[in-house]
Tab-separated table of C-alpha atoms in Angstrom:
chain	number	residue	atom	x	y	z
A	1	MET	CA	-91.597	97.641	10.493
A	2	ARG	CA	-94.612	97.291	8.619
A	3	ILE	CA	-95.793	93.814	10.158
A	4	LEU	CA	-99.100	91.869	8.277
A	5	LEU	CA	-100.762	89.866	10.041
A	6	TRP	CA	-104.826	88.183	10.210
A	7	HIS	CA	-107.636	89.289	12.901
A	8	VAL	CA	-107.799	85.760	14.616
A	9	HIS	CA	-107.608	86.107	18.121
A	10	GLY	CA	-109.230	89.657	19.090
A	11	SER	CA	-107.226	90.029	22.769
A	12	TRP	CA	-103.874	88.823	21.785
A	13	THR	CA	-104.140	91.256	18.747
A	14	ASP	CA	-105.203	93.847	21.349
A	15	ALA	CA	-102.399	94.080	22.321
A	16	PHE	CA	-99.795	93.303	19.572
A	17	VAL	CA	-101.528	96.299	17.736
A	18	ARG	CA	-100.598	98.443	20.903
A	19	GLY	CA	-96.502	98.399	20.168
A	20	ARG	CA	-94.189	100.212	17.654
A	21	HIS	CA	-94.840	99.170	14.239
A	22	GLU	CA	-96.905	99.301	11.568
A	23	TYR	CA	-99.738	96.816	11.604
A	24	LEU	CA	-101.289	95.875	8.058
A	25	LEU	CA	-104.841	93.380	8.871
A	26	PRO	CA	-106.793	91.875	5.987
A	27	VAL	CA	-110.518	92.832	5.317
A	28	LEU	CA	-112.487	92.036	3.082
A	29	PRO	CA	-116.116	93.298	2.618
A	30	GLU	CA	-117.851	90.403	3.949
A	31	GLY	CA	-115.341	90.029	7.294
A	32	GLY	CA	-114.947	86.486	8.249
A	33	ALA	CA	-111.858	84.442	9.231
A	34	TRP	CA	-110.172	86.416	6.319
A	35	GLY	CA	-110.676	89.886	6.387
A	36	LEU	CA	-112.266	90.555	9.690
A	37	GLY	CA	-109.419	93.905	9.515
A	38	ARG	CA	-110.124	96.002	12.850
A	39	ALA	CA	-113.662	95.145	13.469
A	40	GLY	CA	-114.427	97.941	15.036
A	41	ARG	CA	-111.757	98.388	17.500
A	42	ASP	CA	-110.634	100.808	19.168
A	43	TRP	CA	-106.582	100.521	18.301
A	44	PRO	CA	-103.809	103.070	17.211
A	45	ALA	CA	-103.929	104.557	14.231
A	46	SER	CA	-100.746	102.348	12.905
A	47	VAL	CA	-103.315	99.724	12.552
A	48	ARG	CA	-104.011	100.068	8.883
A	49	GLU	CA	-106.633	97.764	7.361
A	50	VAL	CA	-105.452	96.339	4.168
A	51	ASP	CA	-107.135	94.930	1.052
A	52	LEU	CA	-104.249	92.081	0.546
A	53	ALA	CA	-105.019	91.427	-3.517
A	54	ALA	CA	-104.238	95.205	-3.972
A	55	LEU	CA	-101.540	95.496	-1.117
A	56	ASP	CA	-97.739	96.259	-3.135
A	57	ALA	CA	-95.703	93.120	-2.187
A	58	ASP	CA	-92.802	95.187	-1.078
A	59	ALA	CA	-95.158	97.415	1.741
A	60	VAL	CA	-94.755	94.226	3.770
A	61	ASP	CA	-91.303	93.474	6.125
A	62	ALA	CA	-92.336	90.713	8.086
A	63	VAL	CA	-95.743	88.573	8.379
A	64	VAL	CA	-97.106	86.950	11.363
A	65	LEU	CA	-99.112	83.829	10.809
A	66	GLN	CA	-101.441	82.347	13.102
A	67	ARG	CA	-102.723	79.730	10.500
A	68	PRO	CA	-101.063	77.379	8.036
A	69	GLU	CA	-103.200	78.367	5.247
A	70	GLU	CA	-101.566	81.864	5.707
A	71	ILE	CA	-98.680	80.491	4.144
A	72	ASP	CA	-99.891	79.745	0.836
A	73	GLU	CA	-102.245	82.645	1.078
A	74	VAL	CA	-99.458	85.074	1.332
A	75	ALA	CA	-97.272	83.480	-1.064
A	76	ARG	CA	-100.287	83.369	-3.973
A	77	LEU	CA	-101.191	87.021	-3.432
A	78	LEU	CA	-98.315	88.638	-2.742
A	79	GLY	CA	-95.760	86.863	-4.928
A	80	ARG	CA	-93.732	85.850	-2.006
A	81	ARG	CA	-93.130	83.007	0.128
A	82	PRO	CA	-93.313	83.655	3.920
A	83	GLY	CA	-89.819	82.031	5.498
A	84	VAL	CA	-88.240	82.658	1.906
A	85	ASP	CA	-88.178	85.797	0.426
A	86	LEU	CA	-90.661	87.680	3.388
A	87	PRO	CA	-89.705	87.007	6.626
A	88	ALA	CA	-92.166	85.293	9.057
A	89	VAL	CA	-93.119	84.056	12.149
A	90	TYR	CA	-95.275	81.707	12.739
A	91	LEU	CA	-97.638	82.097	16.283
A	92	GLU	CA	-99.458	79.151	17.839
A	93	HIS	CA	-102.179	79.835	20.104
A	94	ASN	CA	-103.632	76.834	20.919
A	95	THR	CA	-102.721	73.598	22.810
A	96	PRO	CA	-102.587	70.749	20.560
A	97	LYS	CA	-105.347	68.449	19.594
A	98	GLY	CA	-106.019	65.193	18.644
A	99	ASP	CA	-103.244	62.280	19.875
A	100	PHE	CA	-101.891	64.294	22.671
A	101	PRO	CA	-99.050	63.927	23.197
A	102	PHE	CA	-97.888	62.737	20.105
A	103	THR	CA	-99.282	65.768	18.488
A	104	ARG	CA	-97.125	67.153	15.886
A	105	HIS	CA	-97.091	70.563	14.667
A	106	PRO	CA	-98.022	71.884	11.320
A	107	LEU	CA	-94.618	73.360	11.067
A	108	ALA	CA	-93.008	70.692	12.529
A	109	ASP	CA	-88.959	70.188	10.967
A	110	GLN	CA	-88.776	73.255	8.799
A	111	HIS	CA	-86.069	75.902	9.585
A	112	SER	CA	-87.175	78.321	7.804
A	113	ILE	CA	-89.813	79.846	10.033
A	114	PRO	CA	-89.748	80.504	13.972
A	115	LEU	CA	-92.485	78.909	15.659
A	116	VAL	CA	-93.679	81.201	19.221
A	117	HIS	CA	-95.694	79.152	21.511
A	118	VAL	CA	-97.958	81.628	23.843
A	119	THR	CA	-97.219	79.427	26.840
A	120	HIS	CA	-94.798	77.282	27.934
A	121	PHE	CA	-96.798	74.597	28.552
A	122	ASN	CA	-97.993	74.573	24.671
A	123	ARG	CA	-94.415	74.907	23.692
A	124	LEU	CA	-93.881	70.888	25.745
A	125	ALA	CA	-97.001	69.326	24.701
A	126	TRP	CA	-96.505	70.142	20.699
A	127	ASP	CA	-93.904	67.893	19.018
A	128	ASN	CA	-92.336	70.706	17.300
A	129	GLY	CA	-89.755	68.302	15.696
A	130	SER	CA	-86.231	70.285	14.586
A	131	ALA	CA	-87.914	73.180	13.897
A	132	ARG	CA	-86.883	76.537	16.363
A	133	SER	CA	-89.390	77.085	18.673
A	134	LEU	CA	-89.464	79.653	22.288
A	135	VAL	CA	-91.840	81.199	23.903
A	136	ILE	CA	-93.357	84.705	24.519
A	137	GLU	CA	-96.067	84.855	26.984
A	138	HIS	CA	-99.071	86.493	27.084
A	139	GLY	CA	-99.286	90.290	27.809
A	140	ILE	CA	-102.396	92.525	28.885
A	141	PRO	CA	-103.508	96.045	28.845
A	142	ASP	CA	-103.033	96.960	32.328
A	143	PRO	CA	-107.207	97.466	32.860
A	144	GLY	CA	-106.690	98.773	36.601
A	145	GLN	CA	-107.468	97.523	39.790
A	146	LEU	CA	-111.201	97.576	39.359
A	147	TYR	CA	-112.217	94.655	41.966
A	148	THR	CA	-114.734	95.704	44.198
A	149	GLY	CA	-115.918	92.114	44.810
A	150	GLU	CA	-119.826	93.322	45.929
A	151	LEU	CA	-121.108	90.845	44.997
A	152	PRO	CA	-121.126	87.177	46.815
A	153	GLU	CA	-121.116	85.613	43.029
A	154	LEU	CA	-118.447	83.643	41.240
A	155	GLY	CA	-117.485	84.993	37.587
A	156	VAL	CA	-116.807	83.102	34.773
A	157	VAL	CA	-115.362	83.627	31.366
A	158	VAL	CA	-115.895	81.542	28.649
A	159	ASN	CA	-116.854	81.340	24.961
A	160	GLU	CA	-119.438	78.936	23.650
A	161	PRO	CA	-119.407	76.661	27.020
A	162	ILE	CA	-122.278	73.989	25.262
A	163	ARG	CA	-120.530	73.237	22.311
A	164	ARG	CA	-116.874	72.804	24.185
A	165	GLY	CA	-118.049	70.966	27.191
A	166	ARG	CA	-115.825	69.459	28.809
A	167	VAL	CA	-112.807	71.553	27.313
A	168	THR	CA	-113.895	74.156	29.109
A	169	GLY	CA	-115.133	72.479	32.286
A	170	THR	CA	-118.657	73.203	32.062
A	171	ASP	CA	-119.397	69.965	33.376
A	172	LEU	CA	-117.696	71.550	36.337
A	173	LEU	CA	-120.218	74.656	36.757
A	174	PRO	CA	-123.129	72.730	38.708
A	175	ALA	CA	-121.018	72.361	41.787
A	176	PHE	CA	-119.466	75.752	41.529
A	177	ALA	CA	-123.109	76.816	41.695
A	178	SER	CA	-123.888	75.134	44.795
A	179	VAL	CA	-121.042	77.102	46.290
A	180	ALA	CA	-122.398	80.664	45.151
A	181	PRO	CA	-124.402	82.128	42.256
A	182	LEU	CA	-122.183	82.301	38.832
A	183	GLN	CA	-122.243	85.360	36.565
A	184	VAL	CA	-121.212	83.607	33.477
A	185	PHE	CA	-119.555	86.007	30.826
A	186	GLY	CA	-118.782	84.776	26.988
A	187	MET	CA	-120.159	84.499	23.737
A	188	LYS	CA	-123.198	81.929	23.335
A	189	THR	CA	-124.209	81.671	26.969
A	190	ASP	CA	-127.492	81.738	26.391
A	191	GLY	CA	-129.432	78.618	27.592
A	192	LEU	CA	-126.446	77.546	29.577
A	193	ALA	CA	-128.195	76.946	32.961
A	194	ALA	CA	-130.906	74.973	31.376
A	195	ALA	CA	-127.996	72.592	29.281
A	196	ALA	CA	-126.187	72.376	32.553
A	197	GLY	CA	-128.928	71.424	34.562
A	198	ILE	CA	-128.371	74.544	37.024
A	199	GLU	CA	-131.810	76.683	37.995
A	200	GLU	CA	-131.643	79.854	36.388
A	201	SER	CA	-131.279	81.435	40.273
A	202	ARG	CA	-127.732	80.525	40.225
A	203	LEU	CA	-126.346	80.992	36.812
A	204	THR	CA	-127.078	84.270	34.463
A	205	ALA	CA	-125.372	84.615	31.033
A	206	ARG	CA	-124.201	87.557	31.045
A	207	GLY	CA	-123.418	87.306	27.285
A	208	ASP	CA	-120.598	88.611	25.578
A	209	LEU	CA	-119.578	92.323	26.308
A	210	GLN	CA	-117.541	95.050	25.448
A	211	THR	CA	-114.322	95.270	26.996
A	212	ARG	CA	-114.425	97.816	29.760
A	213	GLU	CA	-118.411	96.505	30.904
A	214	LEU	CA	-116.690	93.134	31.119
A	215	HIS	CA	-114.173	94.157	33.137
A	216	ARG	CA	-116.233	96.384	35.055
A	217	GLU	CA	-119.017	94.109	36.097
A	218	LEU	CA	-116.798	90.694	36.120
A	219	ALA	CA	-114.681	92.651	39.035
A	220	ARG	CA	-118.220	93.366	40.833
A	221	CYS	CA	-118.163	89.407	41.556
A	222	ARG	CA	-116.262	87.760	44.440
A	223	VAL	CA	-114.380	85.459	43.112
A	224	TYR	CA	-112.977	84.211	39.601
A	225	VAL	CA	-113.340	80.865	38.696
A	226	HIS	CA	-111.433	79.687	35.507
A	227	PRO	CA	-112.518	75.823	35.142
A	228	MET	CA	-110.742	75.004	31.775
A	229	ARG	CA	-109.457	71.797	31.384
A	230	TRP	CA	-107.617	71.609	27.982
A	231	THR	CA	-107.495	75.246	26.353
A	232	SER	CA	-103.968	77.534	26.406
A	233	LEU	CA	-103.870	80.063	28.934
A	234	GLY	CA	-107.416	81.622	28.975
A	235	LEU	CA	-106.694	85.833	28.410
A	236	SER	CA	-109.476	86.346	30.636
A	237	LEU	CA	-107.911	84.197	33.372
A	238	LEU	CA	-105.001	87.159	33.244
A	239	GLU	CA	-107.624	90.359	32.805
A	240	ALA	CA	-109.356	88.497	36.012
A	241	MET	CA	-105.568	88.719	37.767
A	242	HIS	CA	-105.067	92.177	36.568
A	243	LEU	CA	-108.304	93.493	37.981
A	244	GLY	CA	-107.493	92.049	41.378
A	245	MET	CA	-109.414	89.169	41.530
A	246	PRO	CA	-108.553	86.237	43.570
A	247	VAL	CA	-108.654	83.017	41.347
A	248	VAL	CA	-109.661	79.560	42.296
A	249	ALA	CA	-108.610	77.370	39.056
A	250	LEU	CA	-108.120	73.942	37.376
A	251	ALA	CA	-104.448	73.271	37.586
A	252	THR	CA	-104.249	72.602	33.873
A	253	THR	CA	-102.152	73.641	30.987
A	254	GLU	CA	-100.457	76.646	31.818
A	255	ALA	CA	-102.442	77.909	34.876
A	256	PRO	CA	-99.880	76.263	37.998
A	257	ARG	CA	-97.345	78.458	36.778
A	258	ALA	CA	-100.072	81.914	36.100
A	259	VAL	CA	-102.036	81.693	38.970
A	260	PRO	CA	-99.250	81.574	42.627
A	261	PRO	CA	-100.535	79.781	45.580
A	262	GLU	CA	-101.402	83.349	47.243
A	263	ALA	CA	-104.023	84.250	44.438
A	264	GLY	CA	-106.424	81.876	45.417
A	265	ALA	CA	-106.033	78.079	44.810
A	266	VAL	CA	-104.450	75.866	41.923
A	267	SER	CA	-105.697	72.588	42.060
A	268	ALA	CA	-107.141	69.269	39.984
A	269	ASP	CA	-109.060	68.713	43.272
A	270	ILE	CA	-112.616	70.154	42.421
A	271	ASP	CA	-113.331	69.556	46.193
A	272	GLU	CA	-110.893	71.615	47.440
A	273	LEU	CA	-111.513	74.012	44.916
A	274	LEU	CA	-115.095	74.398	45.954
A	275	ARG	CA	-113.871	74.637	49.633
A	276	CYS	CA	-111.192	78.237	48.671
A	277	ALA	CA	-114.086	79.300	46.787
A	278	ARG	CA	-116.757	79.046	49.694
A	279	ARG	CA	-114.387	80.581	51.886
A	280	LEU	CA	-113.190	83.429	49.468
A	281	VAL	CA	-117.198	84.559	49.092
A	282	ASN	CA	-117.643	83.638	52.667
A	283	ASN	CA	-114.401	86.217	53.725
A	284	PRO	CA	-114.505	89.639	51.286
A	285	ASP	CA	-111.538	90.377	53.436
A	286	GLU	CA	-109.386	87.704	52.372
A	287	ALA	CA	-110.332	87.864	49.183
A	288	ARG	CA	-109.604	91.015	48.400
A	289	ARG	CA	-106.149	90.435	50.322
A	290	ARG	CA	-105.560	87.543	47.675
A	291	GLY	CA	-107.000	89.509	44.667
A	292	VAL	CA	-103.730	92.231	45.373
A	293	ALA	CA	-101.826	88.992	44.934
A	294	ALA	CA	-103.116	87.831	42.050
A	295	ARG	CA	-102.970	91.640	40.086
A	296	GLU	CA	-98.941	91.891	41.508
A	297	ALA	CA	-98.332	88.484	40.274
A	298	ALA	CA	-100.088	89.162	36.578
A	299	LEU	CA	-98.448	92.611	36.280
A	300	GLU	CA	-94.961	91.160	36.934
A	301	ARG	CA	-95.375	88.107	34.320
A	302	TYR	CA	-98.220	89.846	31.600
A	303	SER	CA	-97.456	93.084	31.212
A	304	LEU	CA	-97.905	94.775	27.938
A	305	GLY	CA	-94.345	96.225	28.185
A	306	ARG	CA	-92.854	92.410	28.890
A	307	PHE	CA	-94.764	91.423	26.305
A	308	GLN	CA	-94.098	94.204	23.694
A	309	ASP	CA	-90.135	94.258	24.955
A	310	ARG	CA	-90.291	90.065	23.706
A	311	TRP	CA	-91.606	90.856	20.418
A	312	ASP	CA	-89.404	93.772	19.456
A	313	GLU	CA	-86.457	91.146	20.087
A	314	LEU	CA	-88.053	88.739	17.572
A	315	LEU	CA	-88.846	91.500	14.971
A	316	ALA	CA	-85.533	92.641	14.921
A	317	ASP	CA	-83.952	89.681	14.719
A	318	LEU	CA	-85.836	89.097	11.933
A	319	GLY	CA	-85.767	92.469	10.445
A	320	GLY	CA	-81.663	92.146	10.492
A	321	ARG	CA	-81.790	89.608	7.862
A	322	LEU	CA	-83.744	91.695	5.424
A	323	ARG	CA	-81.045	92.751	2.924
A	324	HIS	CA	-79.836	96.717	2.343
A	325	SER	CA	-81.939	96.757	-0.716
A	326	ASP	CA	-84.665	95.409	0.989
A	327	ASN	CA	-84.777	98.835	3.120
A	328	GLU	CA	-84.380	100.661	0.033
A	329	ARG	CA	-88.440	100.054	-0.204
A	330	LEU	CA	-89.417	102.022	3.174
A	331	ASP	CA	-89.598	105.279	1.288
A	332	ARG	CA	-92.384	103.145	-1.461
A	333	LYS	CA	-95.805	104.312	-1.178
A	334	ILE	CA	-97.756	101.044	0.708
A	335	LEU	CA	-101.039	100.951	-0.192
A	336	VAL	CA	-103.013	100.823	-2.975
A	337	PRO	CA	-105.898	103.114	-2.706
A	338	ALA	CA	-109.355	101.330	-1.657
A	339	GLY	CA	-111.182	99.476	-4.220
A	340	GLU	CA	-108.136	99.494	-6.609
A	341	ARG	CA	-106.963	96.182	-7.782
A	342	LYS	CA	-102.877	95.734	-9.708
A	343	THR	CA	-103.470	95.107	-13.504
A	344	PRO	CA	-102.063	92.029	-15.111
């Protein structure tokens, strides 16, 4: 199938576009949220940047929507309404905001677009109304068991920890820094030590590293700490588990399902988490043993193959709804050459 989707969530997209289909990613000269394209990612040749305004509407077999505004944007530029004359699914990455647990999903109660959540907690937390909803859990391209744990430090991966504050557990970092020095990876981590009231010798802001470098550097830390209060299941947690790192995580949202007890500690008791973190930092053998358990759990539940199989099942269901006449367009030219626009 030829699947249209915007590059909204880089880590999720990285897994999705490694499937068996063609992936059409809108691109604009200025980039931004509506035209990021590949953004320099090392993705397969089946991932193609397209000018949506110049795209032949018949080139698209299905669309994966990730923002409510995309429904009208697709209809405006392609002349095909998602869920009406263009097969579509809506992918929900996030936990609900606002008046939880009464937050209604923007696509609640409609019946033309299936609503796909990335975690079971998200599906439970949103009010989906009568809309068809299902869960396809995350999948991770396996980086390999890179864990060395050579540094008696705690690794954290979080984007914009200063702005997001309590959502990402930034206020908990001083307590963890009292156990062992922190290495914090992610976007906009500069100035985090001062903002969190932590001595600079106890927190190193590593910034936004390329994926391979991030994995290599993170895997040197003795323990992975996941202090998130109210985010969807962070892919960085699953990546750390794939690396073979022991995990200390808040028992919030989907973390209790993702992290088995033998992989480290999952608790709402901060003191318990601090005790576990201290024990693992001081006991490299136990840390390594628990990291092996973390990797085994991640490979079983969050493998790329399982993720792709679940998506293929859903996409096949969408594809089965296409009319025979629609299938005839598969032999047509897909894209208008770059820079050319349709003439009125």
